[in-house]
Amino acid sequence: GYDRPSPDHANAKVILLLSSHLETGHYFNPHAQRIMEGKQAGAKLVVVDPRMSNTASHADLWLAPWPGSEAAILLAIASYLLRTRRIDAAYLERWFNWRTYMTNLHPSEPADFATFLDKLEAEYSPYTFEFAAEEAQVPVERIEELAALVAGCDHKLSAHVWRSAAAGNLGGWQVARALWFVLALSGSIGTTGGTAPNGWNKFIPHGPNMPPPNEHWNELTWPAEYPLSCNEMSILLPYFLDEKRGRLEVYFSRVFNPVWTYPDGFSWLSALTDPEKVGLHVALTPNWSETAEFADYVLPMGHSAERHDTQSYETHSSKWLSFRQPVRRVAMERLGRPVSDTRDANPGEVWEENEFWFELSWRIDPDGSLGIRQYFESPYRPGEKITVDEYYRWVFENSVPGLPEKAAAAGVTPLAYMRKLGAVVVADSLYRQDERALTEIELAGVSADTDGVLRRPVTLDDAPPLVGEAGAVGVRHEDGTTTAGWLSPSRKLEVYSPTMRDWGWPEYATPGYIESHVSRRKIDVTRGELVLVPTFRLPTLIHTRSGNAKYLNEISNSHPLWLNSTDAARAGVQTTDLVRLSTEIGHLVARVWVTEGIRPGVCALSHHMGRWRLHEDEGSRWVTGRVDITHPDGPDSWLLRYRSGVAPFTSKDPDSARIWWDDPGVHQNLAFGVHPDPWSGMHCWLQKVVLEPAHEGDRYGDVYVDRQRAKQVYRDWLALARPTLGPGGQRRPEFLMRPVKPTRRAFRSGPASGAAVSDVTR
């Protein structure tokens, strides 16, 4: 149910990164610091990434595998650990749902732990080092070396699979699952120097007047085809609108740039400009963006220094909460100039988001008759509109454990404490939270089911938590102890997943290896076919949110296609040559950089770049080129072509006249069809491309898309899904993470549930 790990890098013995996480992952600064602390303390750093990076250059062992083979490598390590019994057997016996594994897969065998280990070893025996080496196209000795490091980690294996392989490949979720499998076998989950789930180390406070859960299911964001999706299926929204599954009366794109960021951005452009699909589009954004270009209203939101906000993330084994504040507003108030509206302090018309939503809600429901206004009323002045100060005052007084006591000891209010210090530690040294003993309050009114899961009675009107099942509080072990456990249905680590079985995928009930859509067998390099990696990040840029950062854009001022010398020689190209990369829905034109820093058979274009604007005097001219969008071969053909690149311009900042670079980059995502993974729903980012010298008439930065081909790709990938209702007619397993979960009744399909299949949020 958790969506990312929380590695304890600083105390690790082995650090395993399936990415360039040291320099470009979440969370860059705090994790980079702790990775280097771990290395300085003697930890071995292993990097698995087809591209050379600063992270790989610091590694004790770097594997550059064929993309998509990472799960095979990890399962070969798991097989080795099982074969040699270099495992934490006591941990596995207590925390694996091994009895469920035996009941479902080996019902005629003795249901004891020793037999389970034998059967598990046999299941993974095909994953040999040789098999993994062949899949990954790396020397077998490298995989053996990695396995030996993991086997000797002494419960201190910290690992991260930041997007990369998991987000790139068909079945990429099995990479994350295989990694967690290895962590469990080595006894490194939640330990000092090991890897915990991020939920153990991230704190989410709640505000006042929380509304009750709703009873409706939104088929546009949680469609029937993807009941196991990790997050909303927003990449498919334009296609769902095209199929008339619903219509958006009002659409808020909040710090969200799908025209640029998502695959097949022309589908978004088409939907956002069609009033039959989207009635009103409001872009809430701190930066001008390609999506804002097609909004009815563009409302400038504050950056972190222009708004109030709390933040917390998994930097190490603790929970903390920090408090952002609008700098000018705070300064004015300290100078004796009270501010009641952030627009009176911020530059331009920047309105902090909290105040906007407070005001909008009262404008929509001025007399409270719609039942909306009540959730935006002051908890201190009944019937009056809540203010930002009152909102955070309530949060810090009521929703942050230990903060009121710390503030009282300092002789100030909780709000004043956070305004002065800016952060508070909520809890520290949060290891092995699965073993946290349940309190008497938690145990009140619970009963154990046949698997030992402790539950309170619930009804269909109850709502599940963010992660986990409604009413479940923990697990009773065979030794009689009761602990919090995990947030899975069994409250254990599920080496066998009844969820996969019940939702129509029994063949993937255990950790496995799914061949990627860009596996080595599906790429013919002799025909110019390559795997394009479009997801690697530059440590200087942030998605499309750093377009106004002049120094960062000066540092990262070009967008080369990384190409191995072997592939360059085969294609007859060299550094600075223009090449055409053809995808399944079109093509793009990039400039080559020949390098040994990427493995043969793979090419790469970094994220962030390829920014554009339609008009001369709008957008961030530090980073964008001016483009035309035309339809050269009919209405379903779309061509984006630069009219001009980045160039000096006159502004209040004299540095704008000193711009010396001209490369805006290539908007590669436009040329990608949607690839929704049939299990996780994740877009599978890696692309099969054909590389050839640029054609006559091609220009740098060209992106051409055939929308009919794009629609066919959508249909092909949609056909891989298995729309399935789970036990009791459930639309989705209620334990899976989902924000703003509705009632359990809404999770169930049919007239009795009170939520029809056709319900959509308008």
mmCIF file of N, CA and C in Angstrom, residues 33-143:
data_model
loop_
_atom_site.group_PDB
_atom_site.id
_atom_site.type_symbol
_atom_site.label_atom_id
_atom_site.label_comp_id
_atom_site.label_asym_id
_atom_site.label_seq_id
_atom_site.Cartn_x
_atom_site.Cartn_y
_atom_site.Cartn_z
ATOM 1 N N GLN A 33 23.115 13.540 1.332
ATOM 2 C CA GLN A 33 23.940 13.704 2.533
ATOM 3 C C GLN A 33 24.097 12.383 3.268
ATOM 4 N N ARG A 34 22.996 11.666 3.429
ATOM 5 C CA ARG A 34 23.045 10.433 4.218
ATOM 6 C C ARG A 34 23.689 9.282 3.445
ATOM 7 N N ILE A 35 23.558 9.292 2.123
ATOM 8 C CA ILE A 35 24.279 8.292 1.327
ATOM 9 C C ILE A 35 25.778 8.465 1.511
ATOM 10 N N MET A 36 26.247 9.702 1.472
ATOM 11 C CA MET A 36 27.678 9.950 1.630
ATOM 12 C C MET A 36 28.131 9.669 3.061
ATOM 13 N N GLU A 37 27.271 9.932 4.037
ATOM 14 C CA GLU A 37 27.598 9.566 5.420
ATOM 15 C C GLU A 37 27.761 8.055 5.532
ATOM 16 N N GLY A 38 26.866 7.316 4.889
ATOM 17 C CA GLY A 38 26.982 5.866 4.910
ATOM 18 C C GLY A 38 28.268 5.392 4.258
ATOM 19 N N LYS A 39 28.619 5.968 3.111
ATOM 20 C CA LYS A 39 29.869 5.582 2.439
ATOM 21 C C LYS A 39 31.081 5.891 3.308
ATOM 22 N N GLN A 40 31.072 7.057 3.944
ATOM 23 C CA GLN A 40 32.200 7.430 4.797
ATOM 24 C C GLN A 40 32.336 6.496 5.992
ATOM 25 N N ALA A 41 31.212 5.888 6.387
ATOM 26 C CA ALA A 41 31.238 4.937 7.500
ATOM 27 C C ALA A 41 31.546 3.517 7.035
ATOM 28 N N GLY A 42 31.799 3.343 5.746
ATOM 29 C CA GLY A 42 32.204 2.032 5.248
ATOM 30 C C GLY A 42 31.182 1.285 4.434
ATOM 31 N N ALA A 43 30.012 1.871 4.193
ATOM 32 C CA ALA A 43 28.987 1.176 3.412
ATOM 33 C C ALA A 43 29.427 1.016 1.963
ATOM 34 N N LYS A 44 29.030 -0.091 1.363
ATOM 35 C CA LYS A 44 29.257 -0.322 -0.053
ATOM 36 C C LYS A 44 28.075 0.253 -0.838
ATOM 37 N N LEU A 45 28.372 1.050 -1.856
ATOM 38 C CA LEU A 45 27.336 1.654 -2.688
ATOM 39 C C LEU A 45 27.241 0.902 -4.008
ATOM 40 N N VAL A 46 26.040 0.408 -4.305
ATOM 41 C CA VAL A 46 25.780 -0.316 -5.550
ATOM 42 C C VAL A 46 24.746 0.471 -6.351
ATOM 43 N N VAL A 47 25.029 0.700 -7.620
ATOM 44 C CA VAL A 47 24.121 1.432 -8.498
ATOM 45 C C VAL A 47 23.761 0.547 -9.683
ATOM 46 N N VAL A 48 22.466 0.414 -9.929
ATOM 47 C CA VAL A 48 21.957 -0.353 -11.068
ATOM 48 C C VAL A 48 21.237 0.629 -11.982
ATOM 49 N N ASP A 49 21.867 0.983 -13.095
ATOM 50 C CA ASP A 49 21.356 2.048 -13.960
ATOM 51 C C ASP A 49 22.069 1.934 -15.307
ATOM 52 N N PRO A 50 21.349 1.906 -16.425
ATOM 53 C CA PRO A 50 22.031 1.776 -17.723
ATOM 54 C C PRO A 50 22.838 3.001 -18.118
ATOM 55 N N ARG A 51 22.727 4.075 -17.346
ATOM 56 C CA ARG A 51 23.391 5.329 -17.680
ATOM 57 C C ARG A 51 24.420 5.681 -16.612
ATOM 58 N N MET A 52 25.586 6.129 -17.028
ATOM 59 C CA MET A 52 26.567 6.653 -16.089
ATOM 60 C C MET A 52 26.033 7.951 -15.488
ATOM 61 N N SER A 53 26.264 8.134 -14.198
ATOM 62 C CA SER A 53 25.791 9.323 -13.504
ATOM 63 C C SER A 53 26.779 9.667 -12.411
ATOM 64 N N ASN A 54 26.581 10.797 -11.768
ATOM 65 C CA ASN A 54 27.407 11.123 -10.609
ATOM 66 C C ASN A 54 27.252 10.048 -9.539
ATOM 67 N N THR A 55 26.027 9.532 -9.404
ATOM 68 C CA THR A 55 25.790 8.460 -8.439
ATOM 69 C C THR A 55 26.623 7.232 -8.789
ATOM 70 N N ALA A 56 26.575 6.814 -10.052
ATOM 71 C CA ALA A 56 27.334 5.636 -10.477
ATOM 72 C C ALA A 56 28.832 5.850 -10.323
ATOM 73 N N SER A 57 29.290 7.087 -10.505
ATOM 74 C CA SER A 57 30.726 7.355 -10.389
ATOM 75 C C SER A 57 31.223 7.202 -8.960
ATOM 76 N N HIS A 58 30.314 7.265 -7.984
ATOM 77 C CA HIS A 58 30.680 7.067 -6.583
ATOM 78 C C HIS A 58 30.494 5.618 -6.135
ATOM 79 N N ALA A 59 30.005 4.768 -7.030
ATOM 80 C CA ALA A 59 29.624 3.414 -6.633
ATOM 81 C C ALA A 59 30.828 2.499 -6.492
ATOM 82 N N ASP A 60 30.724 1.575 -5.544
ATOM 83 C CA ASP A 60 31.695 0.486 -5.451
ATOM 84 C C ASP A 60 31.401 -0.571 -6.507
ATOM 85 N N LEU A 61 30.139 -0.653 -6.917
ATOM 86 C CA LEU A 61 29.734 -1.594 -7.959
ATOM 87 C C LEU A 61 28.644 -0.935 -8.792
ATOM 88 N N TRP A 62 28.889 -0.836 -10.090
ATOM 89 C CA TRP A 62 27.898 -0.271 -11.016
ATOM 90 C C TRP A 62 27.523 -1.328 -12.038
ATOM 91 N N LEU A 63 26.236 -1.643 -12.100
ATOM 92 C CA LEU A 63 25.697 -2.522 -13.124
ATOM 93 C C LEU A 63 24.883 -1.682 -14.095
ATOM 94 N N ALA A 64 25.150 -1.842 -15.385
ATOM 95 C CA ALA A 64 24.399 -1.131 -16.424
ATOM 96 C C ALA A 64 23.572 -2.147 -17.202
ATOM 97 N N PRO A 65 22.436 -2.585 -16.650
ATOM 98 C CA PRO A 65 21.686 -3.678 -17.276
ATOM 99 C C PRO A 65 20.819 -3.198 -18.431
ATOM 100 N N TRP A 66 20.364 -4.153 -19.214
ATOM 101 C CA TRP A 66 19.348 -3.849 -20.208
ATOM 102 C C TRP A 66 18.085 -3.420 -19.460
ATOM 103 N N PRO A 67 17.485 -2.292 -19.840
ATOM 104 C CA PRO A 67 16.305 -1.810 -19.109
ATOM 105 C C PRO A 67 15.200 -2.855 -19.042
ATOM 106 N N GLY A 68 14.618 -2.983 -17.869
ATOM 107 C CA GLY A 68 13.537 -3.932 -17.654
ATOM 108 C C GLY A 68 13.959 -5.252 -17.066
ATOM 109 N N SER A 69 15.273 -5.487 -16.978
ATOM 110 C CA SER A 69 15.773 -6.762 -16.455
ATOM 111 C C SER A 69 16.030 -6.720 -14.955
ATOM 112 N N GLU A 70 15.748 -5.589 -14.319
ATOM 113 C CA GLU A 70 16.131 -5.418 -12.916
ATOM 114 C C GLU A 70 15.473 -6.435 -11.989
ATOM 115 N N ALA A 71 14.215 -6.784 -12.255
ATOM 116 C CA ALA A 71 13.551 -7.781 -11.406
ATOM 117 C C ALA A 71 14.238 -9.136 -11.521
ATOM 118 N N ALA A 72 14.717 -9.486 -12.703
ATOM 119 C CA ALA A 72 15.434 -10.754 -12.876
ATOM 120 C C ALA A 72 16.701 -10.770 -12.031
ATOM 121 N N ILE A 73 17.411 -9.649 -12.000
ATOM 122 C CA ILE A 73 18.621 -9.558 -11.174
ATOM 123 C C ILE A 73 18.273 -9.741 -9.705
ATOM 124 N N LEU A 74 17.243 -9.056 -9.250
ATOM 125 C CA LEU A 74 16.862 -9.118 -7.838
ATOM 126 C C LEU A 74 16.371 -10.512 -7.454
ATOM 127 N N LEU A 75 15.638 -11.163 -8.337
ATOM 128 C CA LEU A 75 15.152 -12.508 -8.023
ATOM 129 C C LEU A 75 16.283 -13.530 -8.055
ATOM 130 N N ALA A 76 17.317 -13.278 -8.847
ATOM 131 C CA ALA A 76 18.499 -14.145 -8.798
ATOM 132 C C ALA A 76 19.193 -14.014 -7.448
ATOM 133 N N ILE A 77 19.212 -12.803 -6.910
ATOM 134 C CA ILE A 77 19.771 -12.601 -5.568
ATOM 135 C C ILE A 77 18.907 -13.309 -4.538
ATOM 136 N N ALA A 78 17.582 -13.170 -4.669
ATOM 137 C CA ALA A 78 16.677 -13.855 -3.744
ATOM 138 C C ALA A 78 16.876 -15.363 -3.803
ATOM 139 N N SER A 79 17.024 -15.898 -5.002
ATOM 140 C CA SER A 79 17.248 -17.335 -5.161
ATOM 141 C C SER A 79 18.533 -17.765 -4.464
ATOM 142 N N TYR A 80 19.564 -16.961 -4.606
ATOM 143 C CA TYR A 80 20.843 -17.260 -3.950
ATOM 144 C C TYR A 80 20.690 -17.245 -2.426
ATOM 145 N N LEU A 81 19.988 -16.249 -1.906
ATOM 146 C CA LEU A 81 19.791 -16.174 -0.456
ATOM 147 C C LEU A 81 19.023 -17.389 0.050
ATOM 148 N N LEU A 82 18.012 -17.815 -0.686
ATOM 149 C CA LEU A 82 17.235 -18.984 -0.280
ATOM 150 C C LEU A 82 18.048 -20.265 -0.410
ATOM 151 N N ARG A 83 18.795 -20.372 -1.484
ATOM 152 C CA ARG A 83 19.583 -21.583 -1.739
ATOM 153 C C ARG A 83 20.653 -21.780 -0.665
ATOM 154 N N THR A 84 21.255 -20.687 -0.233
ATOM 155 C CA THR A 84 22.336 -20.760 0.760
ATOM 156 C C THR A 84 21.818 -20.584 2.181
ATOM 157 N N ARG A 85 20.510 -20.302 2.304
ATOM 158 C CA ARG A 85 19.861 -20.039 3.595
ATOM 159 C C ARG A 85 20.531 -18.871 4.338
ATOM 160 N N ARG A 86 21.018 -17.914 3.577
ATOM 161 C CA ARG A 86 21.553 -16.692 4.195
ATOM 162 C C ARG A 86 20.406 -15.693 4.324
ATOM 163 N N ILE A 87 19.444 -16.106 5.115
ATOM 164 C CA ILE A 87 18.202 -15.367 5.293
ATOM 165 C C ILE A 87 17.934 -15.200 6.778
ATOM 166 N N ASP A 88 17.046 -14.290 7.110
ATOM 167 C CA ASP A 88 16.599 -14.127 8.489
ATOM 168 C C ASP A 88 15.338 -14.968 8.657
ATOM 169 N N ALA A 89 15.530 -16.239 8.958
ATOM 170 C CA ALA A 89 14.408 -17.175 8.992
ATOM 171 C C ALA A 89 13.393 -16.806 10.068
ATOM 172 N N ALA A 90 13.863 -16.353 11.219
ATOM 173 C CA ALA A 90 12.938 -15.998 12.297
ATOM 174 C C ALA A 90 12.030 -14.844 11.873
ATOM 175 N N TYR A 91 12.612 -13.882 11.185
ATOM 176 C CA TYR A 91 11.813 -12.747 10.708
ATOM 177 C C TYR A 91 10.768 -13.218 9.705
ATOM 178 N N LEU A 92 11.178 -14.072 8.777
ATOM 179 C CA LEU A 92 10.254 -14.549 7.753
ATOM 180 C C LEU A 92 9.132 -15.383 8.360
ATOM 181 N N GLU A 93 9.458 -16.210 9.335
ATOM 182 C CA GLU A 93 8.429 -17.051 9.951
ATOM 183 C C GLU A 93 7.387 -16.199 10.665
ATOM 184 N N ARG A 94 7.826 -15.090 11.248
ATOM 185 C CA ARG A 94 6.902 -14.229 11.987
ATOM 186 C C ARG A 94 6.110 -13.309 11.053
ATOM 187 N N TRP A 95 6.749 -12.838 9.962
ATOM 188 C CA TRP A 95 6.128 -11.749 9.207
ATOM 189 C C TRP A 95 5.677 -12.105 7.795
ATOM 190 N N PHE A 96 6.123 -13.186 7.216
ATOM 191 C CA PHE A 96 5.568 -13.609 5.926
ATOM 192 C C PHE A 96 4.225 -14.306 6.158
ATOM 193 N N ASN A 97 3.292 -14.139 5.231
ATOM 194 C CA ASN A 97 2.041 -14.908 5.316
ATOM 195 C C ASN A 97 2.244 -16.275 4.660
ATOM 196 N N TRP A 98 3.207 -17.005 5.215
ATOM 197 C CA TRP A 98 3.635 -18.250 4.581
ATOM 198 C C TRP A 98 2.569 -19.339 4.653
ATOM 199 N N ARG A 99 1.719 -19.296 5.660
ATOM 200 C CA ARG A 99 0.648 -20.300 5.709
ATOM 201 C C ARG A 99 -0.327 -20.103 4.539
ATOM 202 N N THR A 100 -0.604 -18.857 4.200
ATOM 203 C CA THR A 100 -1.463 -18.577 3.048
ATOM 204 C C THR A 100 -0.799 -19.054 1.764
ATOM 205 N N TYR A 101 0.502 -18.847 1.664
ATOM 206 C CA TYR A 101 1.271 -19.339 0.512
ATOM 207 C C TYR A 101 1.106 -20.849 0.378
ATOM 208 N N MET A 102 1.270 -21.571 1.472
ATOM 209 C CA MET A 102 1.185 -23.032 1.417
ATOM 210 C C MET A 102 -0.232 -23.496 1.101
ATOM 211 N N THR A 103 -1.226 -22.862 1.708
ATOM 212 C CA THR A 103 -2.614 -23.261 1.483
ATOM 213 C C THR A 103 -3.014 -23.113 0.022
ATOM 214 N N ASN A 104 -2.544 -22.043 -0.616
ATOM 215 C CA ASN A 104 -2.950 -21.755 -1.986
ATOM 216 C C ASN A 104 -2.118 -22.475 -3.033
ATOM 217 N N LEU A 105 -0.829 -22.662 -2.778
ATOM 218 C CA LEU A 105 0.052 -23.227 -3.798
ATOM 219 C C LEU A 105 0.447 -24.672 -3.535
ATOM 220 N N HIS A 106 0.430 -25.087 -2.279
ATOM 221 C CA HIS A 106 0.861 -26.449 -1.946
ATOM 222 C C HIS A 106 -0.056 -27.033 -0.866
ATOM 223 N N PRO A 107 -1.347 -27.132 -1.159
ATOM 224 C CA PRO A 107 -2.295 -27.560 -0.123
ATOM 225 C C PRO A 107 -2.081 -28.985 0.370
ATOM 226 N N SER A 108 -1.420 -29.823 -0.422
ATOM 227 C CA SER A 108 -1.229 -31.216 -0.011
ATOM 228 C C SER A 108 0.073 -31.432 0.752
ATOM 229 N N GLU A 109 0.885 -30.394 0.877
ATOM 230 C CA GLU A 109 2.165 -30.510 1.567
ATOM 231 C C GLU A 109 2.011 -30.165 3.046
ATOM 232 N N PRO A 110 2.941 -30.624 3.889
ATOM 233 C CA PRO A 110 2.890 -30.258 5.311
ATOM 234 C C PRO A 110 2.949 -28.738 5.476
ATOM 235 N N ALA A 111 2.060 -28.193 6.270
ATOM 236 C CA ALA A 111 1.975 -26.739 6.442
ATOM 237 C C ALA A 111 2.911 -26.286 7.551
ATOM 238 N N ASP A 112 4.206 -26.548 7.371
ATOM 239 C CA ASP A 112 5.183 -26.085 8.353
ATOM 240 C C ASP A 112 6.183 -25.163 7.662
ATOM 241 N N PHE A 113 6.911 -24.383 8.462
ATOM 242 C CA PHE A 113 7.780 -23.345 7.918
ATOM 243 C C PHE A 113 8.945 -23.930 7.132
ATOM 244 N N ALA A 114 9.488 -25.047 7.580
ATOM 245 C CA ALA A 114 10.610 -25.661 6.868
ATOM 246 C C ALA A 114 10.197 -26.065 5.453
ATOM 247 N N THR A 115 9.003 -26.642 5.337
ATOM 248 C CA THR A 115 8.513 -27.010 4.006
ATOM 249 C C THR A 115 8.288 -25.768 3.157
ATOM 250 N N PHE A 116 7.771 -24.725 3.782
ATOM 251 C CA PHE A 116 7.585 -23.465 3.056
ATOM 252 C C PHE A 116 8.898 -22.977 2.458
ATOM 253 N N LEU A 117 9.969 -22.979 3.242
ATOM 254 C CA LEU A 117 11.258 -22.511 2.722
ATOM 255 C C LEU A 117 11.724 -23.380 1.558
ATOM 256 N N ASP A 118 11.516 -24.676 1.675
ATOM 257 C CA ASP A 118 11.913 -25.565 0.578
ATOM 258 C C ASP A 118 11.120 -25.251 -0.694
ATOM 259 N N LYS A 119 9.828 -25.031 -0.540
ATOM 260 C CA LYS A 119 8.989 -24.738 -1.702
ATOM 261 C C LYS A 119 9.326 -23.369 -2.294
ATOM 262 N N LEU A 120 9.615 -22.418 -1.424
ATOM 263 C CA LEU A 120 9.976 -21.086 -1.906
ATOM 264 C C LEU A 120 11.301 -21.138 -2.666
ATOM 265 N N GLU A 121 12.247 -21.895 -2.126
ATOM 266 C CA GLU A 121 13.528 -22.063 -2.821
ATOM 267 C C GLU A 121 13.314 -22.695 -4.191
ATOM 268 N N ALA A 122 12.461 -23.693 -4.255
ATOM 269 C CA ALA A 122 12.203 -24.356 -5.537
ATOM 270 C C ALA A 122 11.533 -23.413 -6.530
ATOM 271 N N GLU A 123 10.620 -22.567 -6.040
ATOM 272 C CA GLU A 123 9.926 -21.637 -6.938
ATOM 273 C C GLU A 123 10.898 -20.681 -7.609
ATOM 274 N N TYR A 124 11.934 -20.264 -6.875
ATOM 275 C CA TYR A 124 12.858 -19.266 -7.417
ATOM 276 C C TYR A 124 14.155 -19.879 -7.937
ATOM 277 N N SER A 125 14.230 -21.196 -7.967
ATOM 278 C CA SER A 125 15.445 -21.839 -8.475
ATOM 279 C C SER A 125 15.735 -21.532 -9.943
ATOM 280 N N PRO A 126 14.717 -21.270 -10.798
ATOM 281 C CA PRO A 126 15.060 -20.915 -12.192
ATOM 282 C C PRO A 126 15.784 -19.583 -12.323
ATOM 283 N N TYR A 127 15.707 -18.746 -11.299
ATOM 284 C CA TYR A 127 16.354 -17.429 -11.372
ATOM 285 C C TYR A 127 17.817 -17.558 -10.965
ATOM 286 N N THR A 128 18.585 -18.116 -11.853
ATOM 287 C CA THR A 128 20.014 -18.298 -11.607
ATOM 288 C C THR A 128 20.766 -17.024 -11.966
ATOM 289 N N PHE A 129 22.026 -16.965 -11.534
ATOM 290 C CA PHE A 129 22.868 -15.838 -11.929
ATOM 291 C C PHE A 129 23.001 -15.786 -13.454
ATOM 292 N N GLU A 130 23.107 -16.952 -14.059
ATOM 293 C CA GLU A 130 23.269 -17.000 -15.514
ATOM 294 C C GLU A 130 22.019 -16.476 -16.229
ATOM 295 N N PHE A 131 20.844 -16.839 -15.710
ATOM 296 C CA PHE A 131 19.602 -16.341 -16.301
ATOM 297 C C PHE A 131 19.542 -14.822 -16.209
ATOM 298 N N ALA A 132 19.843 -14.292 -15.032
ATOM 299 C CA ALA A 132 19.793 -12.841 -14.842
ATOM 300 C C ALA A 132 20.810 -12.132 -15.720
ATOM 301 N N ALA A 133 22.003 -12.715 -15.831
ATOM 302 C CA ALA A 133 23.044 -12.097 -16.659
ATOM 303 C C ALA A 133 22.619 -12.051 -18.121
ATOM 304 N N GLU A 134 21.948 -13.093 -18.580
ATOM 305 C CA GLU A 134 21.488 -13.117 -19.969
ATOM 306 C C GLU A 134 20.389 -12.076 -20.194
ATOM 307 N N GLU A 135 19.451 -11.979 -19.248
ATOM 308 C CA GLU A 135 18.388 -10.982 -19.384
ATOM 309 C C GLU A 135 18.950 -9.569 -19.345
ATOM 310 N N ALA A 136 19.896 -9.339 -18.437
ATOM 311 C CA ALA A 136 20.433 -7.992 -18.226
ATOM 312 C C ALA A 136 21.554 -7.635 -19.183
ATOM 313 N N GLN A 137 22.127 -8.656 -19.826
ATOM 314 C CA GLN A 137 23.266 -8.441 -20.723
ATOM 315 C C GLN A 137 24.437 -7.796 -19.973
ATOM 316 N N VAL A 138 24.728 -8.347 -18.798
ATOM 317 C CA VAL A 138 25.884 -7.918 -18.009
ATOM 318 C C VAL A 138 26.664 -9.167 -17.613
ATOM 319 N N PRO A 139 27.936 -9.028 -17.257
ATOM 320 C CA PRO A 139 28.721 -10.202 -16.849
ATOM 321 C C PRO A 139 28.125 -10.873 -15.617
ATOM 322 N N VAL A 140 28.090 -12.196 -15.641
ATOM 323 C CA VAL A 140 27.518 -12.933 -14.523
ATOM 324 C C VAL A 140 28.275 -12.651 -13.239
ATOM 325 N N GLU A 141 29.568 -12.356 -13.348
ATOM 326 C CA GLU A 141 30.371 -12.089 -12.147
ATOM 327 C C GLU A 141 29.873 -10.856 -11.397
ATOM 328 N N ARG A 142 29.340 -9.896 -12.135
ATOM 329 C CA ARG A 142 28.834 -8.684 -11.480
ATOM 330 C C ARG A 142 27.616 -8.998 -10.611
ATOM 331 N N ILE A 143 26.746 -9.862 -11.112
ATOM 332 C CA ILE A 143 25.558 -10.224 -10.340
ATOM 333 C C ILE A 143 25.949 -11.070 -9.137
#
